[in-house]
Coordinates of C-alpha atoms and ligand atoms in Angstrom, one line a residue:
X1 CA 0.0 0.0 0.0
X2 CA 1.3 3.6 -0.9
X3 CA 2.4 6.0 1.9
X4 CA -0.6 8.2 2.7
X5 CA 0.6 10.8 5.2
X6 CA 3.5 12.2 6.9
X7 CA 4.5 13.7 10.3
X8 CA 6.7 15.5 12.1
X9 CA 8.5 15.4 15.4
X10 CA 11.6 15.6 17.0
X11 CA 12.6 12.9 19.2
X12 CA 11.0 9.6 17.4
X13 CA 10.7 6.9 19.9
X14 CA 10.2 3.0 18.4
X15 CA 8.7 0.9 21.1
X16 CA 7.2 1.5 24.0
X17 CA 8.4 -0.6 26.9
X18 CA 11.2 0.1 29.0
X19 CA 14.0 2.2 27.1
X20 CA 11.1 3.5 25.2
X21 CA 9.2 5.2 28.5
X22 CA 12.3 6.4 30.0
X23 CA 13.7 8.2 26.2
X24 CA 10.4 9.8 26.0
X25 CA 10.5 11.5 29.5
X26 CA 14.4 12.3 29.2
X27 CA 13.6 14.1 25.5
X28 CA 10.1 15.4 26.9
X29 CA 11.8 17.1 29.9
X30 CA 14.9 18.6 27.8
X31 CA 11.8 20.5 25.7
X32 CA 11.8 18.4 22.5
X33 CA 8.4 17.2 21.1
X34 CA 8.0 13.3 21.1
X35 CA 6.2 10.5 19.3
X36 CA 6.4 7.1 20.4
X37 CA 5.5 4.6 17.8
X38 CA 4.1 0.5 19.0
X39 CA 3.3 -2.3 17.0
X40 CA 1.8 -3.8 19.7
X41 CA -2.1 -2.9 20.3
X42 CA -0.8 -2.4 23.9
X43 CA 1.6 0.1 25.5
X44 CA 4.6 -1.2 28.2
X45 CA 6.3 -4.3 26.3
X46 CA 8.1 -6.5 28.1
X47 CA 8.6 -4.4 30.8
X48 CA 5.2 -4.1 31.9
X49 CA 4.5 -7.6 32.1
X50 CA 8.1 -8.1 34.1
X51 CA 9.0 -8.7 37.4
X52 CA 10.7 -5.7 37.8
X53 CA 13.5 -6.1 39.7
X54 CA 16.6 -3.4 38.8
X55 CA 19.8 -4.5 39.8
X56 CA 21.0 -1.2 41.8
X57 CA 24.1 -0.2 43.9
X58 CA 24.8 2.0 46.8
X59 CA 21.0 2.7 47.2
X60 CA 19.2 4.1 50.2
X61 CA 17.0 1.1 50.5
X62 CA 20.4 -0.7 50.5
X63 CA 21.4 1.3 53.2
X64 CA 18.5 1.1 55.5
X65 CA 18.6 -2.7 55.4
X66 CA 22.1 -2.5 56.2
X67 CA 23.5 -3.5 53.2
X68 CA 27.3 -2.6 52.3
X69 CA 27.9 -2.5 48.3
X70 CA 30.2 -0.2 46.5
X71 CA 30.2 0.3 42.8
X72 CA 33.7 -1.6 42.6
X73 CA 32.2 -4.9 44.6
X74 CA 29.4 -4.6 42.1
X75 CA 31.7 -4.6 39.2
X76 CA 33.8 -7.3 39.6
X77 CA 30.6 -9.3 40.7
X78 CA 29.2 -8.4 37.5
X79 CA 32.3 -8.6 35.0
X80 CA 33.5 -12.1 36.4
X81 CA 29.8 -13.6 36.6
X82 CA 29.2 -12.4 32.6
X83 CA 32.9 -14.8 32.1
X84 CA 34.9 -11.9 31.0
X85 CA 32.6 -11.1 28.1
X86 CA 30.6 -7.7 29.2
X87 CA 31.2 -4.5 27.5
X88 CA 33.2 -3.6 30.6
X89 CA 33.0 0.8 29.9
X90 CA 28.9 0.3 29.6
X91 CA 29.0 -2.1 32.7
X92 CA 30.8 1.0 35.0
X93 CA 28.9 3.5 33.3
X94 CA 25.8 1.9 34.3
X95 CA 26.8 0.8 38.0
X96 CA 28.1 3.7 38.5
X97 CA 24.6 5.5 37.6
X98 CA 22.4 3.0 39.3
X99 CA 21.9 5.1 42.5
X100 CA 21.2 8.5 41.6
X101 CA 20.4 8.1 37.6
X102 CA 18.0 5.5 38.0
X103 CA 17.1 4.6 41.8
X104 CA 16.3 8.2 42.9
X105 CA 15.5 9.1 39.5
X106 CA 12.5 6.8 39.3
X107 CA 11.5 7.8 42.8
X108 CA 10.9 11.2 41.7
X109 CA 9.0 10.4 39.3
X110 CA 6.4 7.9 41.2
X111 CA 8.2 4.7 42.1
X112 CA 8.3 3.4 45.3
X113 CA 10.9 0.8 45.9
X114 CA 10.4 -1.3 48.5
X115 CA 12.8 -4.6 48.5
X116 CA 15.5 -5.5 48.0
X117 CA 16.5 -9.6 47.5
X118 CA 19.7 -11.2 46.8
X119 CA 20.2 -13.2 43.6
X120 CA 22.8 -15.7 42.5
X121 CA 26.4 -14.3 41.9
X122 CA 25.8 -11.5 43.7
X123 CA 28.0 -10.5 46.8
X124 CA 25.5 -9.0 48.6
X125 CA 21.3 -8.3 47.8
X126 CA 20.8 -5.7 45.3
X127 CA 17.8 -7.0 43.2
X128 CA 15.6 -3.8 44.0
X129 CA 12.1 -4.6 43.8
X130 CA 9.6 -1.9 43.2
X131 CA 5.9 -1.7 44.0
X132 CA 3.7 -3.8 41.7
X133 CA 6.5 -5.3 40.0
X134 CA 7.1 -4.6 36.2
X135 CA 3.9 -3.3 36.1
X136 CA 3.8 -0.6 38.9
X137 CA 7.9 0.7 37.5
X138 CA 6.4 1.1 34.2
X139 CA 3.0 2.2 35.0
X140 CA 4.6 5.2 36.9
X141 CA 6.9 6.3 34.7
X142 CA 4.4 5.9 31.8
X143 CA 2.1 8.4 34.3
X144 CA 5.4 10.9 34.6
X145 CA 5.8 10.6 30.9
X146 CA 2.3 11.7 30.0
X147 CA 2.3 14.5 32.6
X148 CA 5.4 16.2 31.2
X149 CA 3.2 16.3 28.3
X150 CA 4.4 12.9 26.1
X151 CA 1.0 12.4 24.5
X152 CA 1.4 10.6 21.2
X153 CA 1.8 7.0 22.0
X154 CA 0.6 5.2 18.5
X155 CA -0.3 1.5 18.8
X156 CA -0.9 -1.2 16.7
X157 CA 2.0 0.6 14.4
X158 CA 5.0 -1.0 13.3
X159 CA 8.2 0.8 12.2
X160 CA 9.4 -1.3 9.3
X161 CA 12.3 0.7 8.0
X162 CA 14.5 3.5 8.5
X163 CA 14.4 6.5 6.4
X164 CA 17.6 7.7 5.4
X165 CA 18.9 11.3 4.0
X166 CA 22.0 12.0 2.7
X167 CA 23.6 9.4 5.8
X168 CA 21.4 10.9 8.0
X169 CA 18.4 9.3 9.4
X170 CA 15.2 11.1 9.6
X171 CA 12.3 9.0 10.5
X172 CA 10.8 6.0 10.3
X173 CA 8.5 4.4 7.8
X174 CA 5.8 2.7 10.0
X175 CA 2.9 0.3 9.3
X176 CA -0.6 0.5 10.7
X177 CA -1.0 -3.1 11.5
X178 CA -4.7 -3.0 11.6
X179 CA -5.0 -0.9 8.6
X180 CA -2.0 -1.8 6.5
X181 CA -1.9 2.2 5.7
X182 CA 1.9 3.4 5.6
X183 CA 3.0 6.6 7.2
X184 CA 6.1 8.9 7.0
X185 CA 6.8 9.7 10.5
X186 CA 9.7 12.2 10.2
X187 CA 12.1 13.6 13.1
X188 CA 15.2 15.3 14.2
X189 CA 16.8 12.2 15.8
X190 CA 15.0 8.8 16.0
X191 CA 15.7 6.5 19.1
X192 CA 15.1 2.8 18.5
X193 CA 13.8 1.1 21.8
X194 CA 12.3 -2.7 20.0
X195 CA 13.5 -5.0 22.3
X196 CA 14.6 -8.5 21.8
X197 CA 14.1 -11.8 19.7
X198 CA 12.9 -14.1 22.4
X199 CA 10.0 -14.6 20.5
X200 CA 11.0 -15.2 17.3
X201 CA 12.6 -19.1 17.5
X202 CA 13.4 -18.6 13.6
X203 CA 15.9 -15.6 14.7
X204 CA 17.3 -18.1 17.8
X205 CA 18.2 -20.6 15.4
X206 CA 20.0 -18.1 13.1
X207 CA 22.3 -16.7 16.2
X208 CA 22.6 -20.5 17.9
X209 CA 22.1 -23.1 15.3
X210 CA 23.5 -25.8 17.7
X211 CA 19.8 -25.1 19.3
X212 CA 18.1 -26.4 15.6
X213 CA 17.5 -29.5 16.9
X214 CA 16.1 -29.3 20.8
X215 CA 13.0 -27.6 21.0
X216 CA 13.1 -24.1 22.9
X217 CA 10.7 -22.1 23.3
X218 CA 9.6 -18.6 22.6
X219 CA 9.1 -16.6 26.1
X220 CA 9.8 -12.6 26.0
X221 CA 7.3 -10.3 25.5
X222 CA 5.5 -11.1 21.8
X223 CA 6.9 -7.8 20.3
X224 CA 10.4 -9.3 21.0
X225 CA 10.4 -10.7 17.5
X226 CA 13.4 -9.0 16.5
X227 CA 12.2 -6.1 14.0
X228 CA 15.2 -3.7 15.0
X229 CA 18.2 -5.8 14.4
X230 CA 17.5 -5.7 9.9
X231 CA 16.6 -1.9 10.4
X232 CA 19.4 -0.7 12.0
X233 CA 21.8 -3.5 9.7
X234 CA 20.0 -2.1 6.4
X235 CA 21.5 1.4 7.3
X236 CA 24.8 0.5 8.2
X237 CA 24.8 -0.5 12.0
X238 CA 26.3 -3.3 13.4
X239 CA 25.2 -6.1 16.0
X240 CA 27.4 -7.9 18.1
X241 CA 27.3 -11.2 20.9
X242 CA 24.1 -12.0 19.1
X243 CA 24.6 -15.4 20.3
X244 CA 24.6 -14.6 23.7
X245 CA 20.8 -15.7 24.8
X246 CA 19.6 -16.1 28.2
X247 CA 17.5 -19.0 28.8
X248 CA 15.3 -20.1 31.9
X249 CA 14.2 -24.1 32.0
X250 CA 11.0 -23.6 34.6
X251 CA 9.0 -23.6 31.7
X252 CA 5.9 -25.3 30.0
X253 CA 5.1 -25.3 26.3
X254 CA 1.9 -23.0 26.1
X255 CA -0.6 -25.8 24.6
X256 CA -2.8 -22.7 23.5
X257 CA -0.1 -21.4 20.9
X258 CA -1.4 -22.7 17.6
X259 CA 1.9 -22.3 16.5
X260 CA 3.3 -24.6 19.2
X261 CA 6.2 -22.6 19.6
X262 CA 5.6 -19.9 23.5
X263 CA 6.6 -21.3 26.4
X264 CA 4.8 -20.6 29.9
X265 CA 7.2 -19.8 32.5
X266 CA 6.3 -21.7 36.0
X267 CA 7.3 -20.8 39.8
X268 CA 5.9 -21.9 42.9
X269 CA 7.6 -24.8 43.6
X270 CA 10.6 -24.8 46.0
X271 CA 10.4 -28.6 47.1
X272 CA 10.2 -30.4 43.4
X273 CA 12.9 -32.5 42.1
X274 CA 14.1 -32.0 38.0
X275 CA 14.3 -35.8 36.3
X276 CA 15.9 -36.2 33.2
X277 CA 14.5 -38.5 30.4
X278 CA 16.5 -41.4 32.0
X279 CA 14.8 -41.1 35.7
X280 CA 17.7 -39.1 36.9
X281 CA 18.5 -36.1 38.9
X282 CA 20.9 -34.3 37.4
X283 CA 21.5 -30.8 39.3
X284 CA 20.7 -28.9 42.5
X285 CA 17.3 -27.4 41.4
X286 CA 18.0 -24.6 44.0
X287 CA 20.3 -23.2 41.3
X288 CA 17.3 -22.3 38.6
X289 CA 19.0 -19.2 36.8
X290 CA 20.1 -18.8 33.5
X291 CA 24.0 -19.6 34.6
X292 CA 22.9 -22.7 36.4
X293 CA 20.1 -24.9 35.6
X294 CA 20.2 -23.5 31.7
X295 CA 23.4 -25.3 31.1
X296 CA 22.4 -27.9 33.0
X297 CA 19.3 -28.9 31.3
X298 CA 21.0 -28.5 27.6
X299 CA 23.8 -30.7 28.9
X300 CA 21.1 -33.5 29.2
X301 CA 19.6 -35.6 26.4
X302 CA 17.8 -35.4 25.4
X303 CA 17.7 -31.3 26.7
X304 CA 14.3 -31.6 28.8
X305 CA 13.0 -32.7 31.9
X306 CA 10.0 -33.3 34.4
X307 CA 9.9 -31.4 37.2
X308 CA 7.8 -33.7 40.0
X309 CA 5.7 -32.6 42.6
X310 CA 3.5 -34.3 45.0
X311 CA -0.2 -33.5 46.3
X312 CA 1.0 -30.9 49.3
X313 CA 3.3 -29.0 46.3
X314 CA 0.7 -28.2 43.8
X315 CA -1.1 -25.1 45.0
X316 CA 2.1 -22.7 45.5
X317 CA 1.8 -22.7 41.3
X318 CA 2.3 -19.8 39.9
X319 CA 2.2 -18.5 36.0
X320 CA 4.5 -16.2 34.9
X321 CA 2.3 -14.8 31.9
X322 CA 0.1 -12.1 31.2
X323 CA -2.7 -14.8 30.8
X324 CA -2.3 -16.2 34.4
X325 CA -0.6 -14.2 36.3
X326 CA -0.4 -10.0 36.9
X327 CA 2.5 -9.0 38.7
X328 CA 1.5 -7.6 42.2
X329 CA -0.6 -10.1 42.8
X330 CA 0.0 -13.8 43.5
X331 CA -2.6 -15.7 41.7
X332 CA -4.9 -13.0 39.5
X333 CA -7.2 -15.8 38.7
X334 CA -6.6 -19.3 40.7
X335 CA -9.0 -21.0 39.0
X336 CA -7.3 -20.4 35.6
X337 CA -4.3 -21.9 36.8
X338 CA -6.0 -25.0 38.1
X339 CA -7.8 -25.5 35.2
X340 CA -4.2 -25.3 33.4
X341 CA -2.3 -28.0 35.8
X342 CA -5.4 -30.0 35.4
X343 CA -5.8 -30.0 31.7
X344 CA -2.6 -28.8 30.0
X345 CA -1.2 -32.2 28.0
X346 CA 2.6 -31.4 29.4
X347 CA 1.4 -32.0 33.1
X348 CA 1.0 -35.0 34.1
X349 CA -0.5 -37.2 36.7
X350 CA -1.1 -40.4 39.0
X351 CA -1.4 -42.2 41.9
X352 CA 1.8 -43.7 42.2
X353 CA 5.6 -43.6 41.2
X354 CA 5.5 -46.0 38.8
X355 CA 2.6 -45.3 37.4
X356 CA 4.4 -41.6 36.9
X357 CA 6.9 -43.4 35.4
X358 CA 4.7 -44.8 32.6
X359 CA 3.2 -41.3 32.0
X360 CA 6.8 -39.7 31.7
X361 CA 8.0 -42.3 29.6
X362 CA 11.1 -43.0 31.7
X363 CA 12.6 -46.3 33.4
X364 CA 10.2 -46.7 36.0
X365 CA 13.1 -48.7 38.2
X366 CA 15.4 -45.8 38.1
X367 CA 12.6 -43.2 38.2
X368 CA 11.2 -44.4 41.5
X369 CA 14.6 -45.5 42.9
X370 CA 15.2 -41.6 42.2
X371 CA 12.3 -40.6 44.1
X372 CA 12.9 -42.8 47.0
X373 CA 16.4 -42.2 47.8
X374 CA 16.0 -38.1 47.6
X375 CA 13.2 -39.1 50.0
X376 CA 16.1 -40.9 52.3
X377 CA 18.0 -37.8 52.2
X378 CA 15.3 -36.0 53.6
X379 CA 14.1 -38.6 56.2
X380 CA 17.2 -39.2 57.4
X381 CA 17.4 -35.8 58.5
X382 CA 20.3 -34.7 56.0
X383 CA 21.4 -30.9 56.0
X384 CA 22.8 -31.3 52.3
X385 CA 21.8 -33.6 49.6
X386 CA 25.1 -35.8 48.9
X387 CA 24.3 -36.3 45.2
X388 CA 23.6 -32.4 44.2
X389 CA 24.6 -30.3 47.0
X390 CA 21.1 -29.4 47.4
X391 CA 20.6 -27.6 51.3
X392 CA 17.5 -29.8 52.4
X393 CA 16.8 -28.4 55.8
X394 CA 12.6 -27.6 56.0
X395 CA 12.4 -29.8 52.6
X396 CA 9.3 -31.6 52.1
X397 CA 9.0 -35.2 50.8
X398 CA 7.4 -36.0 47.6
X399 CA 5.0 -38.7 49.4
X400 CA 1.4 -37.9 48.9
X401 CA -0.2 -39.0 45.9
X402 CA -1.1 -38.5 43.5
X403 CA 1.9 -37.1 41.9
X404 CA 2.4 -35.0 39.0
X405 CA 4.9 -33.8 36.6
X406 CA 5.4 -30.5 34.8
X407 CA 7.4 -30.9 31.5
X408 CA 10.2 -28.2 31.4
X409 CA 12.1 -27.2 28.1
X410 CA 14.0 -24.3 27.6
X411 CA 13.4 -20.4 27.3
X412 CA 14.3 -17.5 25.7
X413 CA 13.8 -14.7 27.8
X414 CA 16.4 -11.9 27.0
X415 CA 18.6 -11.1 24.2
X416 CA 22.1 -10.3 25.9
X417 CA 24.0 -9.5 22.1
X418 CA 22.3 -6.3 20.4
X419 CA 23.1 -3.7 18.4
X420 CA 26.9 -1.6 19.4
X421 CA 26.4 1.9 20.3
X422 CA 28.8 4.2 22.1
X423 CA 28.0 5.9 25.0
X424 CA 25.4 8.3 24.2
X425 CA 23.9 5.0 22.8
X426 CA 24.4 6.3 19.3
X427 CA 24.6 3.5 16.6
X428 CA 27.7 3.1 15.0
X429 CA 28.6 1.5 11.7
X430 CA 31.6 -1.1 11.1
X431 CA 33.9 1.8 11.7
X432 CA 32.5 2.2 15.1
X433 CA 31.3 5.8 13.7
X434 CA 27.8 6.8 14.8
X435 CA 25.0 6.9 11.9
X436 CA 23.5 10.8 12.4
X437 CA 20.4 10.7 13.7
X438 CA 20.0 7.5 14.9
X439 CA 19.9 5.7 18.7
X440 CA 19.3 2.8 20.3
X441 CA 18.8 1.2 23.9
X442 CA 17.1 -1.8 25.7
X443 CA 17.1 -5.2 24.8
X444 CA 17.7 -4.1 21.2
X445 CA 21.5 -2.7 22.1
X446 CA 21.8 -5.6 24.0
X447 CA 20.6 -3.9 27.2
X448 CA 22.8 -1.4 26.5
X449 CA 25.9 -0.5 24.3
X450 CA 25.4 -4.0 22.8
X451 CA 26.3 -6.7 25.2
X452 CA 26.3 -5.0 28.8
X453 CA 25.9 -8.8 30.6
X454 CA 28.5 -10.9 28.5
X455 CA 28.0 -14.8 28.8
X456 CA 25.3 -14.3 32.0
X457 CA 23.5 -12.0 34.2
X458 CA 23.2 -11.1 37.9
X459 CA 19.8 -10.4 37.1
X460 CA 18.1 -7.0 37.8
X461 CA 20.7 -6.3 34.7
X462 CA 18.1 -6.3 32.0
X463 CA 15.6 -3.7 33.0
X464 CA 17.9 -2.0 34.6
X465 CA 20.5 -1.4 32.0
X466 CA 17.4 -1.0 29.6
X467 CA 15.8 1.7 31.7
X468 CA 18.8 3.8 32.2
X469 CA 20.3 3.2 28.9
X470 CA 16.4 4.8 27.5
X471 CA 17.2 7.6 29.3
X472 CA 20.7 8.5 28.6
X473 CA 19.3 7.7 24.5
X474 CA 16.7 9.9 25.1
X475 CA 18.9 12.9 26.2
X476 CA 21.1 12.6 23.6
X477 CA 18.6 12.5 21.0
X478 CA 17.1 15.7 22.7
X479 CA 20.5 17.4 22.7
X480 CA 21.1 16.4 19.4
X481 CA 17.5 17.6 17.9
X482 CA 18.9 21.2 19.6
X483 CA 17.3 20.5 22.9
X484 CA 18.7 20.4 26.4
X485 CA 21.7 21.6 28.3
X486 CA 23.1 18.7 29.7
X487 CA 23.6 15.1 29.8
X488 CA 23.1 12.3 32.3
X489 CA 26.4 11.6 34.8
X490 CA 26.0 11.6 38.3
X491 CA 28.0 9.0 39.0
X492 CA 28.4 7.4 42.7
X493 CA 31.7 6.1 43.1
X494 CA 33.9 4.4 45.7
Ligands
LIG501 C1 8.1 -12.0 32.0 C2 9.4 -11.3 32.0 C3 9.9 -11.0 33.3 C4 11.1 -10.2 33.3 N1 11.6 -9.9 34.6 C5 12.7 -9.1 34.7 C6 13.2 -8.7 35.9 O1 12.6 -8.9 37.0 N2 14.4 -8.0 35.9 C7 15.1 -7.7 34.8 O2 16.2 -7.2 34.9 N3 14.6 -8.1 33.6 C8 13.4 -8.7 33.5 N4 12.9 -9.1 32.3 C9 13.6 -8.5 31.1 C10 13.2 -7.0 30.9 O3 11.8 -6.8 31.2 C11 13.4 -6.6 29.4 O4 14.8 -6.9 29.1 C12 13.1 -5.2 29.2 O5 11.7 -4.9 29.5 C13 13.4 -4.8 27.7 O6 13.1 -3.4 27.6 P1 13.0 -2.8 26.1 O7 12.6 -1.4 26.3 O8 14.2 -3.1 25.4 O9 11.9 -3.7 25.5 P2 10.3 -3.7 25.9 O10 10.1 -3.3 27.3 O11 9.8 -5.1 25.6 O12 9.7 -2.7 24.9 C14 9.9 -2.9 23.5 C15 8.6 -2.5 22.8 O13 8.9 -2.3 21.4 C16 7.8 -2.8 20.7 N5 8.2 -3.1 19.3 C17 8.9 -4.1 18.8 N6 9.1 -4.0 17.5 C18 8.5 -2.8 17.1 C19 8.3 -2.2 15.9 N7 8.8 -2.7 14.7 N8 7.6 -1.0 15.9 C20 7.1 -0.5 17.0 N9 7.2 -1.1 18.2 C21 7.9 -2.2 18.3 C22 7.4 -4.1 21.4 O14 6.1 -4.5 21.1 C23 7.5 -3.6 22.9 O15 6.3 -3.1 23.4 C24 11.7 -9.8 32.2 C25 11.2 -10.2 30.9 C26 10.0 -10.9 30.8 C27 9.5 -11.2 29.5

């Protein structure tokens, strides 16, 4: 279909999740007049829907639980758990900025944090928790954005390419997806906020073809499909660590995907035991994140498992998806999720072990030999499992039927490879020179810069990075378009 219209602005914001939000206040605030463009026929991306938890040093909240971190502590914690692979200048910049640039920051502009948990490979807690979750962080800043006057948020419409001027870009050609009408959105600087490609399994396979074979499944937000890597790559822009994907292996196949291919990300059960395809345990299931049980489920084969409960576990089941679950509350709608356990055809049940066995397709001997000595562990009154490492004080036994068993493959969740930038997250070409005009932050610049985590996460450094990275795109776009006097550094350091 031909274009129709055109319009113009100054700051052009694609997506509206996370980096997009924060851009748009940054660029509202300097004075410039935005436009935020989503394909989605909702507003908030993955972001919304996410726990929210911002991995933040040398905070208040910090403080007032009597927690000592220092900006060093947190970068050495973060460089040697991403296995030397982190765009080290990006991983300072942002730790350094975490306190004032995006924990106070966000405070004075609505959010309320209020807890802060520790998380694996971390020295000490900083997973900073804020009121109603992904939701709440987003919903306020989407409030602060709109009453500094950010007004134009356009669903259901797609930027498909860049447009380019003499080298320059200067706007976006975008789709109405509902429509199919074309429009010319021109702008003094566009900043490119996307996300991932966590749900687009074709674009997996492209970046990790040793996955071709093992099914994984699709689990980011559904506008993850990757529409910002070919835009940026069409105009010159490189991409870097795109093989650096961050999976999670608590997690169903979605039996209500037609396409067979989303993946329904399950919590809620601290006493289960993981059983590979040969009846085995294979791993302390204590150790769930993407550094731990991820390479220990692929290293199995086949790469899946059953994750076994018994009767007294099944309740504490919780959905991580917009369809079961909203974050802020525990269960938004039990009965949903019982009608899931009971009728989704990768959970299974029955009154015994070996009939479980049968169900599973696993060697029943081995299966409930499995079962029973864990069990012996437990009734022995063992501190430490011997076989896994597993700390079993308060553990339940699996004992009351009937049993059941969840089916977990693997999940993508976040893209930690994305497109390079330099610091003022300006896209650069293969000369590492920045295309004019043109910006990009989130999950799309690989949280930020292009590969902020390296090989793994402390967690808390997605939204984070993706957050504060919006903002410092947004300011430079501002400045750039002729708006604003100055530029985010506030750094706290040791
Ligand atoms: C369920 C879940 C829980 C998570 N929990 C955490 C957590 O607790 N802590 C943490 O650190 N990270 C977490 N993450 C990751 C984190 O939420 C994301 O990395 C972050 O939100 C990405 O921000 P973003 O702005 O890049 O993308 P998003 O927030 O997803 O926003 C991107 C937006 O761009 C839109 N878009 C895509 N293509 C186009 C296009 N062509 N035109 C217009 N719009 C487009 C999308 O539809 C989307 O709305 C979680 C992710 C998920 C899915």
């Amino acid at each position: 279909m031909a274009t129709r219209e055109s319009v113009k602005t100054n700051v052009l914001i694609v997506g509206s999740g996370a980096a997009g939000v924060t851009a748009a206040i940054e660029a509202r605030e300097a004075g410039a007049d935005v436009i935020v463009l989503e394909k989605e026929d909702h507003l908030g991306g993955a972001a919304a829907i996410s726990g929210g938890g911002c991995c933040l040093v040398q905070t208040a909240l910090q403080e007032e639980n009597g927690i000592e971190d220092s900006p060093d502590l947190a970068f050495d914690d973060w460089i040697s758990f991403g296995g030397g692979t982190a765009d080290e200048v990006w991983a300072r910049y942002y730790i350094e900025n975490t306190n004032l640039g995006l924990f106070e920051w966000a405070k004075e502009r609505g959010v309320e944090w209020v807890r802060v948990n520790q998380n694996e490979g971390n020295s000490v807690p900083r997973w900073h928790l804020p009121k109603g979750g992904g939701a709440g962080i987003w919903q306020g800043l989407h409030k602060a954005a709109l009453d500094r006057g950010v007004d134009r948020w356009l669903t259901s419409t797609a930027a498909r390419e860049l447009i380019v001027d003499q080298g320059r870009v200067v706007g976006v050609r975008a789709e109405n997806v509902e429509s199919g009408e074309m429009t010319d959105y021109y702008a003094d600087t566009v900043v490119l906020g996307s996300g991932g490609m966590s749900s687009n399994i074709d674009m997996i396979h492209k970046y990790r073809p040793d996955l071709k074979d093992m099914k994984v499944l699709e689990g980011s937000h559904v506008g993850h499909t990757g529409d910002g890597y070919g835009m940026v790559t069409k105009v010159g822009g490189i991409q870097t660590h795109m093989d650096k994907i961050w999976f999670y292996v608590f997690s169903i196949p979605d039996h209500k995907d037609p396409r067979g291919r989303r993946g329904l990300v399950v919590r809620g059960f601290p006493d289960s035991i993981w059983v590979n395809m040969q009846g085995e345990r294979f791993h302390n299931e204590d150790l769930q994140g993407g550094a731990s049980g991820a390479p220990a489920m692929f290293s199995q084969d086949p790469p899946h498992s059953w994750t076994i409960i018994d009767d007294t576990m099944k309740d504490g089941m919780v959905v991580g998806d917009p369809q079961y679950y909203q974050p802020g509350t525990v269960r938004k709608d039990p009965p949903k999720v019982e009608v899931l356990f009971r009728e989704s055809p990768h959970i299974m049940h029955a009154d015994t072990l070996e009939e479980l066995a049968v169900e599973l397709g696993v060697p029943q001997d081995t299966f409930v030999d499995t079962v029973r000595r864990y069990n012996g562990f437990i009734d022995s009154g063992m501190e430490t499992d011997p076989d896994y490492g597993r700390p079993l004080a308060n553990r339940r036994m699996l004992e009351k039927p009937p049993f059941h068993a969840l089916h977990y493959f693997p999940l993508a969740r976040k893209s930690f490879g994305g497109v390079k930038t330099d610091l003022r997250c300006r896209v650069v070409d293969k000369h590492y020179e920045p295309i004019p005009g043109l910006y990009a932050a989130g999950e799309l610049a690989g949280m930020a810069g292009g590969h902020i985590n390296g090989d793994a996460g402390l967690e808390g450094t997605m939204l984070g990075p993706c957050l504060f990275s919006g903002r410092v795109a947004g300011a430079w776009a501002a400045k750039e378009a002729g708006f604003g006097a100055d530029v985010i550094a506030s750094p706290t350091r040791d």
